[in-house]
GROMACS .gro file of C-alpha atoms in nm:
model
  345
    1UNK     CA    1   0.000   0.000   0.000
    2UNK     CA    2   0.132   0.344  -0.093
    3UNK     CA    3   0.023   0.667   0.070
    4UNK     CA    4   0.142   1.023   0.011
    5UNK     CA    5   0.130   1.323   0.243
    6UNK     CA    6   0.167   1.687   0.141
    7UNK     CA    7   0.534   1.786   0.106
    8UNK     CA    8   0.695   2.021   0.357
    9UNK     CA    9   0.911   2.310   0.248
   10UNK     CA   10   1.273   2.228   0.327
   11UNK     CA   11   1.610   2.380   0.243
   12UNK     CA   12   1.962   2.281   0.336
   13UNK     CA   13   2.094   2.458   0.645
   14UNK     CA   14   2.368   2.718   0.597
   15UNK     CA   15   2.646   2.877   0.800
   16UNK     CA   16   2.408   3.164   0.867
   17UNK     CA   17   2.165   2.931   1.047
   18UNK     CA   18   2.444   2.808   1.275
   19UNK     CA   19   2.569   3.165   1.319
   20UNK     CA   20   2.226   3.285   1.434
   21UNK     CA   21   2.174   2.984   1.661
   22UNK     CA   22   2.514   3.020   1.831
   23UNK     CA   23   2.532   3.400   1.839
   24UNK     CA   24   2.867   3.430   1.660
   25UNK     CA   25   2.971   3.540   1.312
   26UNK     CA   26   2.960   3.314   1.007
   27UNK     CA   27   3.338   3.346   0.981
   28UNK     CA   28   3.377   3.215   1.336
   29UNK     CA   29   3.139   2.929   1.263
   30UNK     CA   30   3.345   2.841   0.955
   31UNK     CA   31   3.668   2.845   1.157
   32UNK     CA   32   3.522   2.615   1.422
   33UNK     CA   33   3.379   2.366   1.174
   34UNK     CA   34   3.702   2.357   0.974
   35UNK     CA   35   3.905   2.344   1.297
   36UNK     CA   36   4.105   2.645   1.182
   37UNK     CA   37   4.201   2.973   1.345
   38UNK     CA   38   4.213   3.099   1.701
   39UNK     CA   39   3.872   3.043   1.864
   40UNK     CA   40   3.805   3.019   2.238
   41UNK     CA   41   3.700   2.683   2.376
   42UNK     CA   42   3.370   2.827   2.502
   43UNK     CA   43   3.286   2.962   2.155
   44UNK     CA   44   3.390   2.637   1.990
   45UNK     CA   45   3.163   2.437   2.219
   46UNK     CA   46   2.872   2.676   2.157
   47UNK     CA   47   2.909   2.652   1.780
   48UNK     CA   48   2.943   2.272   1.781
   49UNK     CA   49   2.640   2.237   2.010
   50UNK     CA   50   2.429   2.460   1.784
   51UNK     CA   51   2.549   2.273   1.475
   52UNK     CA   52   2.462   1.936   1.623
   53UNK     CA   53   2.124   2.054   1.751
   54UNK     CA   54   2.028   2.192   1.409
   55UNK     CA   55   2.164   1.895   1.217
   56UNK     CA   56   2.395   2.115   1.011
   57UNK     CA   57   2.638   1.937   0.778
   58UNK     CA   58   2.911   2.133   0.590
   59UNK     CA   59   2.885   2.135   0.211
   60UNK     CA   60   3.208   1.995   0.063
   61UNK     CA   61   3.105   2.084  -0.292
   62UNK     CA   62   2.988   2.441  -0.223
   63UNK     CA   63   3.039   2.653  -0.533
   64UNK     CA   64   3.160   2.358  -0.738
   65UNK     CA   65   2.828   2.259  -0.891
   66UNK     CA   66   2.530   2.467  -0.991
   67UNK     CA   67   2.290   2.200  -0.865
   68UNK     CA   68   2.475   2.167  -0.532
   69UNK     CA   69   2.420   1.791  -0.553
   70UNK     CA   70   2.619   1.500  -0.690
   71UNK     CA   71   2.479   1.191  -0.860
   72UNK     CA   72   2.531   0.971  -0.556
   73UNK     CA   73   2.274   0.802  -0.334
   74UNK     CA   74   2.389   0.732   0.020
   75UNK     CA   75   2.279   0.386   0.137
   76UNK     CA   76   2.328   0.336   0.510
   77UNK     CA   77   2.279  -0.017   0.644
   78UNK     CA   78   2.372  -0.187   0.972
   79UNK     CA   79   2.564  -0.483   0.833
   80UNK     CA   80   2.721  -0.637   0.522
   81UNK     CA   81   2.760  -0.982   0.679
   82UNK     CA   82   2.386  -1.014   0.742
   83UNK     CA   83   2.235  -1.199   0.444
   84UNK     CA   84   1.935  -0.966   0.448
   85UNK     CA   85   2.105  -0.655   0.313
   86UNK     CA   86   2.272  -0.785  -0.007
   87UNK     CA   87   1.922  -0.852  -0.146
   88UNK     CA   88   1.815  -0.498  -0.054
   89UNK     CA   89   2.125  -0.366  -0.232
   90UNK     CA   90   2.039  -0.578  -0.538
   91UNK     CA   91   1.700  -0.410  -0.561
   92UNK     CA   92   1.853  -0.064  -0.519
   93UNK     CA   93   2.117  -0.130  -0.784
   94UNK     CA   94   1.865  -0.264  -1.036
   95UNK     CA   95   1.676   0.065  -1.030
   96UNK     CA   96   1.970   0.305  -1.013
   97UNK     CA   97   2.151   0.133  -1.302
   98UNK     CA   98   1.888   0.281  -1.532
   99UNK     CA   99   1.954   0.633  -1.400
  100UNK     CA  100   2.258   0.861  -1.367
  101UNK     CA  101   2.266   0.783  -0.993
  102UNK     CA  102   2.521   0.561  -0.818
  103UNK     CA  103   2.479   0.407  -0.472
  104UNK     CA  104   2.747   0.460  -0.206
  105UNK     CA  105   2.725   0.228   0.095
  106UNK     CA  106   2.801   0.304   0.460
  107UNK     CA  107   2.782   0.045   0.740
  108UNK     CA  108   2.682   0.130   1.099
  109UNK     CA  109   2.722  -0.206   1.281
  110UNK     CA  110   2.396  -0.125   1.464
  111UNK     CA  111   2.575   0.156   1.654
  112UNK     CA  112   2.397   0.496   1.673
  113UNK     CA  113   2.725   0.688   1.702
  114UNK     CA  114   2.858   0.513   1.392
  115UNK     CA  115   2.538   0.596   1.206
  116UNK     CA  116   2.586   0.964   1.296
  117UNK     CA  117   2.943   0.961   1.163
  118UNK     CA  118   2.853   0.783   0.837
  119UNK     CA  119   2.552   1.008   0.777
  120UNK     CA  120   2.754   1.324   0.847
  121UNK     CA  121   3.022   1.225   0.597
  122UNK     CA  122   2.775   1.124   0.328
  123UNK     CA  123   2.561   1.436   0.359
  124UNK     CA  124   2.870   1.659   0.342
  125UNK     CA  125   2.906   1.553  -0.022
  126UNK     CA  126   2.548   1.657  -0.097
  127UNK     CA  127   2.414   1.332  -0.244
  128UNK     CA  128   2.093   1.326  -0.445
  129UNK     CA  129   1.922   1.120  -0.176
  130UNK     CA  130   1.972   0.891   0.122
  131UNK     CA  131   1.832   0.542   0.185
  132UNK     CA  132   1.879   0.444   0.548
  133UNK     CA  133   1.777   0.132   0.740
  134UNK     CA  134   1.536   0.170   1.028
  135UNK     CA  135   1.325   0.444   1.182
  136UNK     CA  136   1.514   0.485   1.509
  137UNK     CA  137   1.803   0.733   1.501
  138UNK     CA  138   1.984   0.956   1.750
  139UNK     CA  139   1.870   1.317   1.789
  140UNK     CA  140   2.172   1.439   1.593
  141UNK     CA  141   2.112   1.193   1.307
  142UNK     CA  142   1.742   1.280   1.295
  143UNK     CA  143   1.824   1.650   1.278
  144UNK     CA  144   2.067   1.590   0.991
  145UNK     CA  145   1.807   1.387   0.800
  146UNK     CA  146   1.531   1.644   0.854
  147UNK     CA  147   1.748   1.932   0.735
  148UNK     CA  148   1.932   1.761   0.450
  149UNK     CA  149   1.713   1.919   0.183
  150UNK     CA  150   1.713   1.596  -0.021
  151UNK     CA  151   1.478   1.296  -0.042
  152UNK     CA  152   1.523   1.054   0.249
  153UNK     CA  153   1.386   0.699   0.245
  154UNK     CA  154   1.394   0.494   0.565
  155UNK     CA  155   1.364   0.124   0.486
  156UNK     CA  156   1.286  -0.220   0.633
  157UNK     CA  157   1.035  -0.103   0.899
  158UNK     CA  158   0.703   0.084   0.894
  159UNK     CA  159   0.626   0.074   1.268
  160UNK     CA  160   0.682   0.444   1.333
  161UNK     CA  161   0.691   0.788   1.176
  162UNK     CA  162   0.951   0.856   0.904
  163UNK     CA  163   1.148   1.174   0.843
  164UNK     CA  164   1.030   1.176   0.481
  165UNK     CA  165   0.944   0.848   0.304
  166UNK     CA  166   0.940   0.492   0.434
  167UNK     CA  167   0.940   0.152   0.262
  168UNK     CA  168   0.920  -0.175   0.453
  169UNK     CA  169   0.702  -0.413   0.649
  170UNK     CA  170   0.536  -0.399   0.990
  171UNK     CA  171   0.755  -0.618   1.209
  172UNK     CA  172   0.500  -0.608   1.490
  173UNK     CA  173   0.238  -0.745   1.253
  174UNK     CA  174   0.484  -1.009   1.127
  175UNK     CA  175   0.540  -1.128   1.485
  176UNK     CA  176   0.168  -1.131   1.558
  177UNK     CA  177   0.086  -1.332   1.244
  178UNK     CA  178   0.350  -1.591   1.331
  179UNK     CA  179   0.212  -1.623   1.685
  180UNK     CA  180  -0.141  -1.672   1.549
  181UNK     CA  181  -0.030  -1.951   1.313
  182UNK     CA  182   0.173  -2.129   1.581
  183UNK     CA  183  -0.124  -2.121   1.820
  184UNK     CA  184  -0.359  -2.232   1.541
  185UNK     CA  185  -0.135  -2.534   1.481
  186UNK     CA  186  -0.186  -2.641   1.842
  187UNK     CA  187   0.143  -2.546   2.010
  188UNK     CA  188   0.124  -2.420   2.368
  189UNK     CA  189   0.475  -2.436   2.521
  190UNK     CA  190   0.651  -2.177   2.311
  191UNK     CA  191   1.002  -2.032   2.339
  192UNK     CA  192   1.168  -1.738   2.163
  193UNK     CA  193   1.532  -1.689   2.061
  194UNK     CA  194   1.633  -1.340   1.947
  195UNK     CA  195   1.903  -1.077   1.934
  196UNK     CA  196   1.961  -0.856   2.236
  197UNK     CA  197   1.746  -0.547   2.252
  198UNK     CA  198   1.728  -0.255   2.202
  199UNK     CA  199   1.988  -0.215   1.921
  200UNK     CA  200   1.804  -0.446   1.680
  201UNK     CA  201   1.477  -0.253   1.678
  202UNK     CA  202   1.313  -0.467   1.412
  203UNK     CA  203   1.375  -0.789   1.608
  204UNK     CA  204   1.238  -0.613   1.917
  205UNK     CA  205   0.919  -0.520   1.736
  206UNK     CA  206   0.869  -0.877   1.610
  207UNK     CA  207   0.913  -0.998   1.968
  208UNK     CA  208   0.654  -0.746   2.088
  209UNK     CA  209   0.409  -0.849   1.818
  210UNK     CA  210   0.475  -1.216   1.890
  211UNK     CA  211   0.413  -1.189   2.265
  212UNK     CA  212   0.100  -0.981   2.201
  213UNK     CA  213  -0.030  -1.248   1.962
  214UNK     CA  214   0.029  -1.522   2.219
  215UNK     CA  215  -0.131  -1.316   2.496
  216UNK     CA  216  -0.444  -1.263   2.287
  217UNK     CA  217  -0.474  -1.643   2.266
  218UNK     CA  218  -0.426  -1.671   2.644
  219UNK     CA  219  -0.076  -1.819   2.614
  220UNK     CA  220   0.225  -1.696   2.809
  221UNK     CA  221   0.570  -1.746   2.655
  222UNK     CA  222   0.734  -2.041   2.830
  223UNK     CA  223   1.096  -1.925   2.787
  224UNK     CA  224   1.311  -1.684   2.590
  225UNK     CA  225   1.679  -1.618   2.529
  226UNK     CA  226   1.847  -1.307   2.385
  227UNK     CA  227   2.198  -1.325   2.242
  228UNK     CA  228   2.464  -1.088   2.109
  229UNK     CA  229   2.710  -1.142   1.826
  230UNK     CA  230   2.663  -1.309   1.489
  231UNK     CA  231   2.361  -1.513   1.387
  232UNK     CA  232   2.523  -1.837   1.268
  233UNK     CA  233   2.430  -2.204   1.281
  234UNK     CA  234   2.662  -2.264   1.577
  235UNK     CA  235   2.488  -1.994   1.778
  236UNK     CA  236   2.151  -2.150   1.699
  237UNK     CA  237   2.268  -2.490   1.818
  238UNK     CA  238   2.412  -2.341   2.137
  239UNK     CA  239   2.097  -2.149   2.225
  240UNK     CA  240   1.863  -2.439   2.147
  241UNK     CA  241   2.067  -2.665   2.377
  242UNK     CA  242   2.056  -2.402   2.651
  243UNK     CA  243   1.681  -2.350   2.628
  244UNK     CA  244   1.582  -2.714   2.601
  245UNK     CA  245   1.801  -2.801   2.900
  246UNK     CA  246   1.628  -2.528   3.097
  247UNK     CA  247   1.274  -2.587   2.966
  248UNK     CA  248   1.260  -2.942   2.825
  249UNK     CA  249   0.885  -2.942   2.764
  250UNK     CA  250   0.898  -2.672   2.496
  251UNK     CA  251   0.701  -2.773   2.188
  252UNK     CA  252   0.793  -2.475   1.967
  253UNK     CA  253   1.093  -2.246   1.911
  254UNK     CA  254   1.041  -1.915   1.728
  255UNK     CA  255   1.374  -1.762   1.625
  256UNK     CA  256   1.435  -1.403   1.517
  257UNK     CA  257   1.611  -1.518   1.198
  258UNK     CA  258   1.649  -1.823   0.977
  259UNK     CA  259   2.014  -1.901   1.055
  260UNK     CA  260   1.941  -1.934   1.428
  261UNK     CA  261   1.635  -2.146   1.345
  262UNK     CA  262   1.845  -2.373   1.121
  263UNK     CA  263   2.106  -2.417   1.396
  264UNK     CA  264   1.833  -2.502   1.646
  265UNK     CA  265   1.690  -2.760   1.408
  266UNK     CA  266   2.031  -2.922   1.350
  267UNK     CA  267   2.080  -2.951   1.727
  268UNK     CA  268   1.741  -3.119   1.766
  269UNK     CA  269   1.811  -3.363   1.484
  270UNK     CA  270   2.151  -3.453   1.634
  271UNK     CA  271   1.984  -3.529   1.967
  272UNK     CA  272   1.707  -3.738   1.813
  273UNK     CA  273   1.439  -3.477   1.884
  274UNK     CA  274   1.179  -3.505   1.609
  275UNK     CA  275   1.108  -3.185   1.413
  276UNK     CA  276   0.821  -3.110   1.389
  277UNK     CA  277   0.696  -3.420   1.571
  278UNK     CA  278   0.824  -3.321   1.918
  279UNK     CA  279   0.909  -2.958   1.856
  280UNK     CA  280   0.821  -2.709   1.585
  281UNK     CA  281   1.064  -2.439   1.467
  282UNK     CA  282   1.024  -2.116   1.272
  283UNK     CA  283   1.256  -1.833   1.169
  284UNK     CA  284   1.233  -1.506   0.981
  285UNK     CA  285   1.370  -1.354   0.657
  286UNK     CA  286   1.311  -1.634   0.403
  287UNK     CA  287   1.680  -1.681   0.320
  288UNK     CA  288   1.725  -1.877  -0.004
  289UNK     CA  289   2.050  -2.033   0.119
  290UNK     CA  290   1.845  -2.264   0.343
  291UNK     CA  291   1.601  -2.380   0.074
  292UNK     CA  292   1.785  -2.711   0.035
  293UNK     CA  293   1.773  -2.806   0.403
  294UNK     CA  294   1.536  -3.088   0.493
  295UNK     CA  295   1.300  -3.044   0.667
  296UNK     CA  296   1.241  -2.699   0.521
  297UNK     CA  297   1.217  -2.437   0.795
  298UNK     CA  298   0.901  -2.233   0.844
  299UNK     CA  299   0.979  -1.867   0.783
  300UNK     CA  300   0.847  -1.533   0.664
  301UNK     CA  301   0.978  -1.345   0.361
  302UNK     CA  302   1.074  -0.986   0.454
  303UNK     CA  303   1.031  -0.847   0.096
  304UNK     CA  304   1.397  -0.743   0.090
  305UNK     CA  305   1.458  -0.700  -0.282
  306UNK     CA  306   1.122  -0.526  -0.332
  307UNK     CA  307   1.205  -0.284  -0.050
  308UNK     CA  308   1.529  -0.192  -0.227
  309UNK     CA  309   1.351  -0.147  -0.561
  310UNK     CA  310   1.078   0.079  -0.424
  311UNK     CA  311   1.316   0.287  -0.211
  312UNK     CA  312   1.549   0.349  -0.506
  313UNK     CA  313   1.256   0.434  -0.731
  314UNK     CA  314   1.143   0.706  -0.490
  315UNK     CA  315   1.491   0.863  -0.497
  316UNK     CA  316   1.517   0.832  -0.876
  317UNK     CA  317   1.172   0.988  -0.929
  318UNK     CA  318   1.250   1.278  -0.693
  319UNK     CA  319   1.579   1.341  -0.874
  320UNK     CA  320   1.411   1.338  -1.215
  321UNK     CA  321   1.139   1.577  -1.089
  322UNK     CA  322   1.378   1.804  -0.901
  323UNK     CA  323   1.189   1.734  -0.576
  324UNK     CA  324   1.358   1.741  -0.236
  325UNK     CA  325   1.114   1.494  -0.078
  326UNK     CA  326   0.834   1.252  -0.162
  327UNK     CA  327   0.661   1.181   0.172
  328UNK     CA  328   0.556   0.832   0.062
  329UNK     CA  329   0.466   0.541   0.287
  330UNK     CA  330   0.496   0.199   0.123
  331UNK     CA  331   0.404  -0.095   0.344
  332UNK     CA  332   0.460  -0.439   0.196
  333UNK     CA  333   0.304  -0.763   0.317
  334UNK     CA  334   0.545  -1.049   0.393
  335UNK     CA  335   0.450  -1.405   0.297
  336UNK     CA  336   0.445  -1.682   0.556
  337UNK     CA  337   0.599  -2.009   0.434
  338UNK     CA  338   0.497  -2.297   0.661
  339UNK     CA  339   0.780  -2.516   0.534
  340UNK     CA  340   0.791  -2.854   0.710
  341UNK     CA  341   0.861  -2.740   1.066
  342UNK     CA  342   0.530  -2.570   1.146
  343UNK     CA  343   0.276  -2.847   1.123
  344UNK     CA  344  -0.086  -2.765   1.058
  345UNK     CA  345  -0.375  -2.930   1.234
   0.00000   0.00000   0.00000
């Protein structure tokens, strides 16, 4: 579903804005931001605080181009090792290849301070647009996005209000739908394995939707385990062993991603625990790498490539039209694949 809201008037912030906010001259602001000249520490701190509060980013191409923009699209994602994001990048690239625009990728490692640094550097080159994962950002990053004067598309998640446009799925709804199907299949002793909150906001929202779905059916989650670090098969095996030792009567394990679910299933098979006979298992993301595993894991496709396509198209259309924002909301509906590990009644 696509919705549009009336555009807001925006313009890139200038040295004058920082000058007025900090109460010093534009020349002093320039000296502070370029770390040049003799400026008192008190003045420097005042200028930097005003700059950060406003979301001001210096323009590295000022005066070089009449358009004040380059044909680059900043793409800011939390990870390159996560199998989710290469598919998003594929969708972005497919669209931008047919335009003069080129994607430039920055990685945040799920760290807000790293996101700020990457965003600051990218915006200083005045790209034609920014595609950034997630809706949760620091105050400084949000200010930079709001005052960039270019189209911004936040991707992967629609559970919240975007700065400009958003393309993704509702992770809370995804969690709720999975809970409903697990309950419908007759499972009652249900455990959850997921990444540590709150840095992975999308996993947190699926967990919230999942617990709400169980609660509506009158079921309380029997056990849960949150982990940090990579989401590999070994981690899935380790966590499944830990949970089943602690709560041996579990009859279902819902995992925040497919790799953890696959590791949990391999552990169960090694120990002679029938899947789905004794315990059902489900993951999330619909990763094609696991299509050949038997039994096939129940999962939910997160519409990754389509998210990339639609986000890039918004930027490309804005660039072609000379628009500095689109204010579009595109919410996609993920598909639940029951596989062979979520038995139906």
